[in-house]
mmCIF file of C-alpha atoms in Angstrom:
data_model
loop_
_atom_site.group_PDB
_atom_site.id
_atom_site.type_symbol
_atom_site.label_atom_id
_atom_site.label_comp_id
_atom_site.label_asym_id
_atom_site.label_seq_id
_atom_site.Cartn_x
_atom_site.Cartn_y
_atom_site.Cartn_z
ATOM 1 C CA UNK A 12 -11.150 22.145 4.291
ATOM 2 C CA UNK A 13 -11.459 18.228 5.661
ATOM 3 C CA UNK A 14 -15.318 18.878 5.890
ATOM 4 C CA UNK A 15 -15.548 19.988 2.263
ATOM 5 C CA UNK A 16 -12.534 17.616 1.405
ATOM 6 C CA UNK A 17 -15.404 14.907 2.923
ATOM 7 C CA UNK A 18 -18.386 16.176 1.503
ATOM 8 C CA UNK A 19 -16.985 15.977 -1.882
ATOM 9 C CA UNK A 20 -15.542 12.399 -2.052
ATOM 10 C CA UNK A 21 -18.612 10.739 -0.421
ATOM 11 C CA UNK A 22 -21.513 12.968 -2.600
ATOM 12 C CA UNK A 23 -19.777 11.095 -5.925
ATOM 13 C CA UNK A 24 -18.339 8.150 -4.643
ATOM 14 C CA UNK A 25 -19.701 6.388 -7.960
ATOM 15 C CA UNK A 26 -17.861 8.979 -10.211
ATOM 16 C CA UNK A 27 -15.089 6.821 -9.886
ATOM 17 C CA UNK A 28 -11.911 7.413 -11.618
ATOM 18 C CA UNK A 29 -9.900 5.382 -14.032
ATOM 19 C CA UNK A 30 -6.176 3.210 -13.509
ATOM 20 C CA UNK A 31 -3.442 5.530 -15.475
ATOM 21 C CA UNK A 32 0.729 5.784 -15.297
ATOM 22 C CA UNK A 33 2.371 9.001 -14.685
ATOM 23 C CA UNK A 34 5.503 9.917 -16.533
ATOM 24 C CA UNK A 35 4.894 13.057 -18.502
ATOM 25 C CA UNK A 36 4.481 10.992 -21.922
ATOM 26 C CA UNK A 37 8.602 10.292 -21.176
ATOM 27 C CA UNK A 38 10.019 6.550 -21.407
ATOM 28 C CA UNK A 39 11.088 5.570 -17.658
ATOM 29 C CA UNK A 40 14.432 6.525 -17.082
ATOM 30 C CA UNK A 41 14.900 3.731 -14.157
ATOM 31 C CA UNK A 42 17.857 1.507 -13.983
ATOM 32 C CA UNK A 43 18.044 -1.060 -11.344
ATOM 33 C CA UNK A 44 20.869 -3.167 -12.473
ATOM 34 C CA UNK A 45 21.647 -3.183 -8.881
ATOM 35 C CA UNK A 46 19.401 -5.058 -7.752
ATOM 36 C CA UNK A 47 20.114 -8.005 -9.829
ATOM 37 C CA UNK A 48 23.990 -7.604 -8.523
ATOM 38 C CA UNK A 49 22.947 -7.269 -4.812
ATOM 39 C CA UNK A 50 20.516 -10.029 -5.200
ATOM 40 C CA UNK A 51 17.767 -8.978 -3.170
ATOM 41 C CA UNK A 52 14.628 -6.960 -3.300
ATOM 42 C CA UNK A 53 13.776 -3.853 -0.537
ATOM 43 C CA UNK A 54 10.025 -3.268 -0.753
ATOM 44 C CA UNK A 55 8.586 -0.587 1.271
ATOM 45 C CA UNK A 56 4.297 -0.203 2.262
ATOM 46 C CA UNK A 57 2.582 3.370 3.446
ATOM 47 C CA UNK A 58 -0.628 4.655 3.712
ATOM 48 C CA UNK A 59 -0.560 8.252 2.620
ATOM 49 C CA UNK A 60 -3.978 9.598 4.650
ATOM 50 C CA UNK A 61 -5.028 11.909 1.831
ATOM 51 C CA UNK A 62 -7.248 14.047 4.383
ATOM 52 C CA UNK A 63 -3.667 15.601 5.440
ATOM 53 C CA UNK A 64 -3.310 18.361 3.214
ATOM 54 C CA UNK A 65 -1.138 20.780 4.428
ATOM 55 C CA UNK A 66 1.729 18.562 5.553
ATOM 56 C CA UNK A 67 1.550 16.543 2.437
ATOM 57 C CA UNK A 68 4.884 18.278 0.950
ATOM 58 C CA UNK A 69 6.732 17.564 4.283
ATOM 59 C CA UNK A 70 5.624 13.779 4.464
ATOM 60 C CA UNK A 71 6.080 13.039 0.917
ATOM 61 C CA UNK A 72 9.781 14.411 1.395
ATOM 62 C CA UNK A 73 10.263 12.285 4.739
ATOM 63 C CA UNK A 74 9.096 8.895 2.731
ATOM 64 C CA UNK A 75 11.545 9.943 -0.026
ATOM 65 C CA UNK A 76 14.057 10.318 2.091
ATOM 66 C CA UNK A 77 14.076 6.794 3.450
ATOM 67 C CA UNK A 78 13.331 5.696 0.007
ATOM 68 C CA UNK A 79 17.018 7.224 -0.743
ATOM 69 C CA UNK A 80 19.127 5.889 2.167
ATOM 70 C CA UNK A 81 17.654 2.601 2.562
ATOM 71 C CA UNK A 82 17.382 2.423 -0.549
ATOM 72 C CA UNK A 83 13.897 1.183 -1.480
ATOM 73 C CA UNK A 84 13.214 -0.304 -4.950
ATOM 74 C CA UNK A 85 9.762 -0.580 -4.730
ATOM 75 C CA UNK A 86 6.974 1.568 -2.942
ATOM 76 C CA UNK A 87 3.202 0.408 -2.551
ATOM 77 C CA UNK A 88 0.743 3.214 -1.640
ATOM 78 C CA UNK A 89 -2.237 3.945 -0.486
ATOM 79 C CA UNK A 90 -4.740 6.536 -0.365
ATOM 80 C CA UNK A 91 -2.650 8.635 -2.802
ATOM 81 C CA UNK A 92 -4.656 12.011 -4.009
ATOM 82 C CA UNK A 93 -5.164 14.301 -6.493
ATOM 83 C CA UNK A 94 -7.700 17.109 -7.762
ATOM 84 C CA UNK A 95 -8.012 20.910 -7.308
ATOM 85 C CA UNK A 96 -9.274 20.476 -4.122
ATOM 86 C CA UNK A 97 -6.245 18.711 -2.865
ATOM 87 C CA UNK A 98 -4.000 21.122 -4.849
ATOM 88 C CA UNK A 99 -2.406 18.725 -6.606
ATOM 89 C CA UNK A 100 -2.697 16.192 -9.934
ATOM 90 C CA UNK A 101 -1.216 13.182 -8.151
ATOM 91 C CA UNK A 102 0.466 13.284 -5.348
ATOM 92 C CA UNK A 103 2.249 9.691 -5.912
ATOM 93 C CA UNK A 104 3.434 11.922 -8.964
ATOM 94 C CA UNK A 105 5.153 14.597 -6.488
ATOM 95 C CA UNK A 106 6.470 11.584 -4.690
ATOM 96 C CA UNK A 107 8.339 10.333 -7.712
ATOM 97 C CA UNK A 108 8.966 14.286 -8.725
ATOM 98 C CA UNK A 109 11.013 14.477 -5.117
ATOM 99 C CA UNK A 110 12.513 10.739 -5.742
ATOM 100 C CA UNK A 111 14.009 12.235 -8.917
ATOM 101 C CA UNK A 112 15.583 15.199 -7.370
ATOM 102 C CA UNK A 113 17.465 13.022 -5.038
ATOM 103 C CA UNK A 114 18.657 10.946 -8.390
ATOM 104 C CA UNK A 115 16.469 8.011 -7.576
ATOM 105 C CA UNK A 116 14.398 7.572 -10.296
ATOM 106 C CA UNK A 117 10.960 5.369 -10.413
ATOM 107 C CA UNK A 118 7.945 4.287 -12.477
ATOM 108 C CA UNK A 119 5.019 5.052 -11.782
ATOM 109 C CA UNK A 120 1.513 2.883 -11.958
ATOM 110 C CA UNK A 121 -1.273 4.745 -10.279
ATOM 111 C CA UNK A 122 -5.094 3.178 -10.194
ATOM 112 C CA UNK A 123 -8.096 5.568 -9.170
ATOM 113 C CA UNK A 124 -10.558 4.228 -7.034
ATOM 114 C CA UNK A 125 -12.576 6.749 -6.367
ATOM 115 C CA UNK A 126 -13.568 10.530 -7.180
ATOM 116 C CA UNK A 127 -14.532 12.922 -9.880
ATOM 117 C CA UNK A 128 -11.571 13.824 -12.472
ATOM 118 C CA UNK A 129 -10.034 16.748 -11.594
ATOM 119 C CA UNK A 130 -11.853 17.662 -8.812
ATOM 120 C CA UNK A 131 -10.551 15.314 -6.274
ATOM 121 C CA UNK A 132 -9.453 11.467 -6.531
ATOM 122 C CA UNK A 133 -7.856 9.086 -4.134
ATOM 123 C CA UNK A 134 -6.166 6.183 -5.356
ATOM 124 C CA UNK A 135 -3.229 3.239 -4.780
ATOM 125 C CA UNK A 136 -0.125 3.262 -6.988
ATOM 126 C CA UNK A 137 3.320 1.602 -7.074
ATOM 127 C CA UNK A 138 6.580 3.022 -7.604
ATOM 128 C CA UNK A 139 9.640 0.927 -8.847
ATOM 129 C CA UNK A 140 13.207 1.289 -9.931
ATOM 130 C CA UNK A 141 13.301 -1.237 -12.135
ATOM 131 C CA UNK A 142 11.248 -0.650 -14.964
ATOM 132 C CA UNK A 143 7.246 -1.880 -15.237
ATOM 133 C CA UNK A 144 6.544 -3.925 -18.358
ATOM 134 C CA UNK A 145 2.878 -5.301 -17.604
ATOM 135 C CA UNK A 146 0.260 -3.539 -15.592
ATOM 136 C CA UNK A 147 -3.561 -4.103 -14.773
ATOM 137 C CA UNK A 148 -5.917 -3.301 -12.327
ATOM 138 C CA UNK A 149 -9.184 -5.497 -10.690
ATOM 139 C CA UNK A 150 -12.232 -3.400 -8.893
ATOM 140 C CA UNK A 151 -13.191 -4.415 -6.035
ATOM 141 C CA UNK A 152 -17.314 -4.999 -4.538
ATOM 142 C CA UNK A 153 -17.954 -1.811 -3.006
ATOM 143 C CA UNK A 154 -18.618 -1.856 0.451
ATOM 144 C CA UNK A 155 -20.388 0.458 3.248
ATOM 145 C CA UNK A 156 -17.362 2.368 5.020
ATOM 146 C CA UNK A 157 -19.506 4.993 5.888
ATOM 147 C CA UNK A 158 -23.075 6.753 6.956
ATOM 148 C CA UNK A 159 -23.128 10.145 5.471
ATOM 149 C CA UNK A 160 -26.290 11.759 6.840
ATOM 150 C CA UNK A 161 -28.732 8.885 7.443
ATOM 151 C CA UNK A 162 -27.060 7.325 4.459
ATOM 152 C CA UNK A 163 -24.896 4.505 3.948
ATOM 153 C CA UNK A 164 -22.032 4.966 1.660
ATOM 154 C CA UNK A 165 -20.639 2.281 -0.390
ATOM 155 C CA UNK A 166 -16.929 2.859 -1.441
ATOM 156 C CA UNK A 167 -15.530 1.217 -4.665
ATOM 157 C CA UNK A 168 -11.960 -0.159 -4.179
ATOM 158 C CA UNK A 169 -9.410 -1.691 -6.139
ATOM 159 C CA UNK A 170 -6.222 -4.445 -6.478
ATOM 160 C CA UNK A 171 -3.163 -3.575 -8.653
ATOM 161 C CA UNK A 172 -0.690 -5.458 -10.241
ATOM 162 C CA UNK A 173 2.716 -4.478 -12.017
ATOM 163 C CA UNK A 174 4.924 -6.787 -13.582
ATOM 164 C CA UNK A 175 8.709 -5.300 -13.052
ATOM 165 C CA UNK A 176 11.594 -6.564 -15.032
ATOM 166 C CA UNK A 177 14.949 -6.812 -13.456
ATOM 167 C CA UNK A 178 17.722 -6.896 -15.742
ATOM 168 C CA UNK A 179 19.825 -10.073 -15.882
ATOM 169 C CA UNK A 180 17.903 -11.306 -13.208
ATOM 170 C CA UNK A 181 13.786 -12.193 -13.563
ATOM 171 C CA UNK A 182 10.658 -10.279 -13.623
ATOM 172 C CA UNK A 183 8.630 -10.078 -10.535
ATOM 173 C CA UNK A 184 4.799 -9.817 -10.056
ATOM 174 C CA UNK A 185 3.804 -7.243 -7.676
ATOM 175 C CA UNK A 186 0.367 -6.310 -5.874
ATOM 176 C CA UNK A 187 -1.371 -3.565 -4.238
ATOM 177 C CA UNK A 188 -4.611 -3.091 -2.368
ATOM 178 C CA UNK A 189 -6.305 -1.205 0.169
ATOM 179 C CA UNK A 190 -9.481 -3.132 1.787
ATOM 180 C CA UNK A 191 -12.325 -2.098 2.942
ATOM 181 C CA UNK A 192 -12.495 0.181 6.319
ATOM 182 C CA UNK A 193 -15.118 0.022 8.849
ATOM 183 C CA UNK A 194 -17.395 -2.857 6.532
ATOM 184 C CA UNK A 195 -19.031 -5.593 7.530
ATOM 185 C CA UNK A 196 -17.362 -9.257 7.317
ATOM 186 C CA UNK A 197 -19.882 -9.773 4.429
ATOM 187 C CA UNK A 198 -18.394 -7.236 2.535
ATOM 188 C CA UNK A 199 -14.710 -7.515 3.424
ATOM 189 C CA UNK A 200 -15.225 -11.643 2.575
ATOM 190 C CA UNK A 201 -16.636 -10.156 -0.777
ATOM 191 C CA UNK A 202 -13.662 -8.291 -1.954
ATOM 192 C CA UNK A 203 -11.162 -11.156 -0.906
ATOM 193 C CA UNK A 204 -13.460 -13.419 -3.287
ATOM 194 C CA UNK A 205 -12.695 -11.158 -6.186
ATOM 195 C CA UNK A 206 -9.353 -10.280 -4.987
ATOM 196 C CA UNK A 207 -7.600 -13.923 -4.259
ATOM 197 C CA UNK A 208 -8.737 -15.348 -7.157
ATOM 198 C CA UNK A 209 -7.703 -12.258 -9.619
ATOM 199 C CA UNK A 210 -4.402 -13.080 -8.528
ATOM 200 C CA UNK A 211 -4.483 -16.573 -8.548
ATOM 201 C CA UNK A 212 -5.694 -16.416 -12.367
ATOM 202 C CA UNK A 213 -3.066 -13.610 -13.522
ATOM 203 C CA UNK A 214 -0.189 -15.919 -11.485
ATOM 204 C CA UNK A 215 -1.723 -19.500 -13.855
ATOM 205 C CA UNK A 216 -0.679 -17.419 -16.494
ATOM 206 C CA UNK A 217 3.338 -17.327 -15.458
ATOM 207 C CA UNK A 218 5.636 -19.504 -14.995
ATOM 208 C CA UNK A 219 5.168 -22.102 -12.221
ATOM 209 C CA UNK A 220 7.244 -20.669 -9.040
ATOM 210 C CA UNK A 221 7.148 -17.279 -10.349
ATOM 211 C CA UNK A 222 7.799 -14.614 -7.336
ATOM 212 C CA UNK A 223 5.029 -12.612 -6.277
ATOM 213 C CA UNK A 224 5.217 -9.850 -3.579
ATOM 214 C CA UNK A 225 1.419 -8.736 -2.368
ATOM 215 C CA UNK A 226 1.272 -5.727 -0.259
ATOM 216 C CA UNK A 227 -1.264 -2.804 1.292
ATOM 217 C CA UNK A 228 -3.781 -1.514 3.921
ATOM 218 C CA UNK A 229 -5.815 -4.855 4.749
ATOM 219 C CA UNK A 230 -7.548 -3.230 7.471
ATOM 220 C CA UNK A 231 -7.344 -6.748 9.092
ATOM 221 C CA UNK A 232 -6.183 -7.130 12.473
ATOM 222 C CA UNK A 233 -5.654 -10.594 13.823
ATOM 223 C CA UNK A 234 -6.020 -9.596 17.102
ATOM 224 C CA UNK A 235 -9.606 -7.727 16.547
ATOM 225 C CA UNK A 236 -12.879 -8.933 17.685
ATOM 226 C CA UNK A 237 -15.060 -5.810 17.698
ATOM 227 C CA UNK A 238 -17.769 -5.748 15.674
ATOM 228 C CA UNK A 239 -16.086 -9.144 14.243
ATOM 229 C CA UNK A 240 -13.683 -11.302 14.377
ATOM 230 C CA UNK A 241 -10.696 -10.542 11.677
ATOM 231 C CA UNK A 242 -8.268 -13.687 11.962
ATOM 232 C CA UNK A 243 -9.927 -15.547 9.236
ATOM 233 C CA UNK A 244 -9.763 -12.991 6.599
ATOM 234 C CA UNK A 245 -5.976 -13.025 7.750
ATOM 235 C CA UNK A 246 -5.908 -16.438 7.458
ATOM 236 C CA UNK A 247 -7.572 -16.683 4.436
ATOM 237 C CA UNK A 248 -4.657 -14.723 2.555
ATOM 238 C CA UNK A 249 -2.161 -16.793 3.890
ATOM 239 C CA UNK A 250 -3.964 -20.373 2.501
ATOM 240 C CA UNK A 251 -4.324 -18.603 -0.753
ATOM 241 C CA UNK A 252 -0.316 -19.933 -0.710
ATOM 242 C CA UNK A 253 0.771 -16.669 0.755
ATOM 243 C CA UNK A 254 3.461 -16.032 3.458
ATOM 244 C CA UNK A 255 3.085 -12.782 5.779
ATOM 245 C CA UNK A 256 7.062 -11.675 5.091
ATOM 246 C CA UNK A 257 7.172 -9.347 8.307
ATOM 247 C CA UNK A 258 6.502 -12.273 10.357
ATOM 248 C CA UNK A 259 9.059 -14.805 9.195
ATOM 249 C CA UNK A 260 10.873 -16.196 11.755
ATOM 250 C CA UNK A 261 8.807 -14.146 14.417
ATOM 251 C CA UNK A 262 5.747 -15.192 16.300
ATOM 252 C CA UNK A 263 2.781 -14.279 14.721
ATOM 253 C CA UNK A 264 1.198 -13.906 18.628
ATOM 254 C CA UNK A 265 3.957 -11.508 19.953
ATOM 255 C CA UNK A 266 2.976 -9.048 17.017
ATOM 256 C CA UNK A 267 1.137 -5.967 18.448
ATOM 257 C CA UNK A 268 -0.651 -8.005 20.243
ATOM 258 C CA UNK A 269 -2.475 -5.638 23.020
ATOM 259 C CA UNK A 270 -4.632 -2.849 21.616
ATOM 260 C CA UNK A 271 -3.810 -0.213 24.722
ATOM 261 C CA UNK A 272 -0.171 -0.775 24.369
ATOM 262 C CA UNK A 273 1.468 -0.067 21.148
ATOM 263 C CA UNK A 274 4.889 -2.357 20.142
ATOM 264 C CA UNK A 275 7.006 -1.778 17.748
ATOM 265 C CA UNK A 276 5.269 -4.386 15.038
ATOM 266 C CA UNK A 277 1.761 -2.119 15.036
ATOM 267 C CA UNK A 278 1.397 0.067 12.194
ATOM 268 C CA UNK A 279 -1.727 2.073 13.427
ATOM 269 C CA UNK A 280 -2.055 3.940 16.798
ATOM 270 C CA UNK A 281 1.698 4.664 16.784
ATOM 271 C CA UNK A 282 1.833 7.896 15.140
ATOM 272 C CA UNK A 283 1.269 11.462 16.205
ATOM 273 C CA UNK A 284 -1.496 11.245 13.087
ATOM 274 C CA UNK A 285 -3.260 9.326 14.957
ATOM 275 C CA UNK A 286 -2.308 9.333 18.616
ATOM 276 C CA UNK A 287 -4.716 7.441 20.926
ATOM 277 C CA UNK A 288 -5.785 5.083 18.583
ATOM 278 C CA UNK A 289 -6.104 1.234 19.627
ATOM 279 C CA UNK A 290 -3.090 0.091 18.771
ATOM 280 C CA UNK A 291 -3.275 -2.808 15.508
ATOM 281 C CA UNK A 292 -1.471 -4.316 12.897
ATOM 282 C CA UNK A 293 -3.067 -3.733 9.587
ATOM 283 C CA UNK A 294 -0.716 -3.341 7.030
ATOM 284 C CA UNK A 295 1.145 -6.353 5.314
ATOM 285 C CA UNK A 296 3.948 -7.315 2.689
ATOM 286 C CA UNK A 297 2.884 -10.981 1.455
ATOM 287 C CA UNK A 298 5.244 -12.759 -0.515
ATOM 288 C CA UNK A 299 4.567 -16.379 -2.559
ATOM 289 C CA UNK A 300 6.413 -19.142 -2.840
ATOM 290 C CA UNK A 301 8.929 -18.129 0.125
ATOM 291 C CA UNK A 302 12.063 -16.498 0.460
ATOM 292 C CA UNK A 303 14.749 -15.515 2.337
ATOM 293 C CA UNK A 304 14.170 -12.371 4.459
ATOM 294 C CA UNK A 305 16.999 -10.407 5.049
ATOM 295 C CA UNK A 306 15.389 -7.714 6.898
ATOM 296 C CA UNK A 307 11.911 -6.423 8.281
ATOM 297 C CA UNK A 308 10.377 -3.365 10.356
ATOM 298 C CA UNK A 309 7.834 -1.134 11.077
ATOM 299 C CA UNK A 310 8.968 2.159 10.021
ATOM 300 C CA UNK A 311 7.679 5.845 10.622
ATOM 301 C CA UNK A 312 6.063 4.381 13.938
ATOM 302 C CA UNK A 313 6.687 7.697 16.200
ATOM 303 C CA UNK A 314 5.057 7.000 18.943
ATOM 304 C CA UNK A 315 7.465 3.767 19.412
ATOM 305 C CA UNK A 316 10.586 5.116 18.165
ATOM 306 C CA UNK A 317 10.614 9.069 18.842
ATOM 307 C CA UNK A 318 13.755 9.304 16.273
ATOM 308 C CA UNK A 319 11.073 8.466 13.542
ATOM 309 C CA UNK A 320 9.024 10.743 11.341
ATOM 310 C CA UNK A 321 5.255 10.809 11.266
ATOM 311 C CA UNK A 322 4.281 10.615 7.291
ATOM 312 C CA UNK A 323 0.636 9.401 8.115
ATOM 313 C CA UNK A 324 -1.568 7.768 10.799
ATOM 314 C CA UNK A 325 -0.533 4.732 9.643
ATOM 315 C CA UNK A 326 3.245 3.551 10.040
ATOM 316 C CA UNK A 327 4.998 1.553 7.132
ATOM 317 C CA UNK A 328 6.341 -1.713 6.573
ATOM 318 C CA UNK A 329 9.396 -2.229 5.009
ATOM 319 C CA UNK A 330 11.020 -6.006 3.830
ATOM 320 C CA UNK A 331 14.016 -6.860 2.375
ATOM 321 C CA UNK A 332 13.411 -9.976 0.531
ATOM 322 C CA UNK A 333 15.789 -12.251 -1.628
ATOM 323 C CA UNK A 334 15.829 -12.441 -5.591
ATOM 324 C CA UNK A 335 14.899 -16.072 -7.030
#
């Protein structure tokens, strides 16, 4: 199944598919009046791995149920899937399905970023509690992530934003990505020179101050040298007026620092997904201007913490951040 699963994505790569929202043709049923009341925002980051087919049911329900005790307001994905030969239409979709049967209910903005409709599709989406009232969607350059048979493949990928509206309280402008893999530093420069300034234009248009939360798979490791070296795409992010909100009030060079020996601030090589990987740090919750953090950790890291669940071969980051 992965070979065919393979095969398929990479022979129509350019067939890709288009941004939609999932609710059944309903009006979103979310409420998140507490959050206003509590004051603060929990915001949660995972990277699905949409190769993993036949545990997808079991995952899904493990990231649900963290979703439900934490509880988690809003839920940035990647590599979401869908198609008959994934066996399902959207599998951020069954996410939210599950989420509703534990009476925590979300919408849903998925974008496509690659595949051929129907057959199979992998994409990034958000989920929120409190209701989305603005939503849009930037491609990305496409970049080589892979040599299929003597032939380099070019990927197309995107950047999402929703604009959620908390009652009695403000509206909040979130974004979702998921860089390039395996690229060159050409290419990964490329899509942060369509990405930054996407969101710098879209955030002109608000109000001065107004809270953004940017969040994803950066496939950027600050750490990481081989074949380049990463810290200035890192760093790049960060003088676009952006503040990496796992790190506050931690040292930035105590943060998985060592490749052969996984910490609890990695968020690849520390799951049974993906068990003797090097050991990096490649998913991120931005936030701009900043705030107070009330909490942050790597979670679903079960290689670190054997009392955690494996959901994918990356781990997920979760912050708790303060309302403006």
């Amino acid at each position: 199944m992965r070979s065919l699963l393979f095969i398929a994505i990479f022979s129509i790569f350019l067939l890709s598919g288009c941004a939609k929202s999932v609710n059944n043709g309903e009006e979103p049923r979310v409420q998140c009046d507490d959050v206003a009341s509590r004051g603060y925002l929990n915001v949660l980051s995972v990277n699905l791995l949409f190769k993993e087919i036949e545990t997808r049911e079991q995952r899904l329900k493990a990231v649900a149920e963290f979703a439900e005790k934490t509880p988690v307001d809003v839920i940035l994905l990647q590599e979401v899937v869908g198609g008959a030969l994934v066996h399902t239409e959207n599998s951020a979709e069954d996410l939210q399905k599950e989420l509703h049967s534990r009476k925590r209910d979300y919408d849903l903005y998925t974008a496509f970023e690659i595949g051929l409709p129907g057959v199979i599709g992998v994409a990034n989406a958000i989920l929120s509690r409190c209701e989305i009232d603005f939503r849009t969607t930037k491609r990305l350059p496409h970049a080589t992530e892979l040599n299929f048979r003597g032939h380099d493949i070019k990927l197309p990928r995107n950047v999402m934003m929703t604009r959620i509206n908390i009652p009695h309280s403000s509206k909040l402008n979130i974004y979702n990505t998921h860089l390039c893999a395996a690229c060159t530093a050409d290419q990964l420069d490329a899509q942060l020179d369509v990405m930054l300034p996407f969101i710098s234009e879209l955030e002109a248009s608000f109000p001065s101050g107004n809270f953004t939360i940017l969040g994803g798979d950066f496939n950027i490791d600050r750490f990481r040298t081989d074949p380049f070296v990463e810290r200035p795409f890192y760093d790049r992010i960060v003088s676009a007026g952006f503040i990496d909100a796992y790190a506050q009030n931690r040292s930035l060079d105590n943060l998985c620092a060592k490749p052969g020996q996984a910490d609890a601030h990695c968020t690849v090589g520390v799951s049974t997904l993906d068990a003797g990987g090097s050991a990096r740090r490649i998913d991120y919750i931005f936030m701009n201007p900043e705030k107070s953090l009330r909490e942050s950790r790597v979670v679903f890291n079960t290689l670190v913490d054997p009392s955690q669940t494996s959901v994918s071969d990356h781990a997920g980051v979760f912050v708790s951040v303060t309302l403006p």
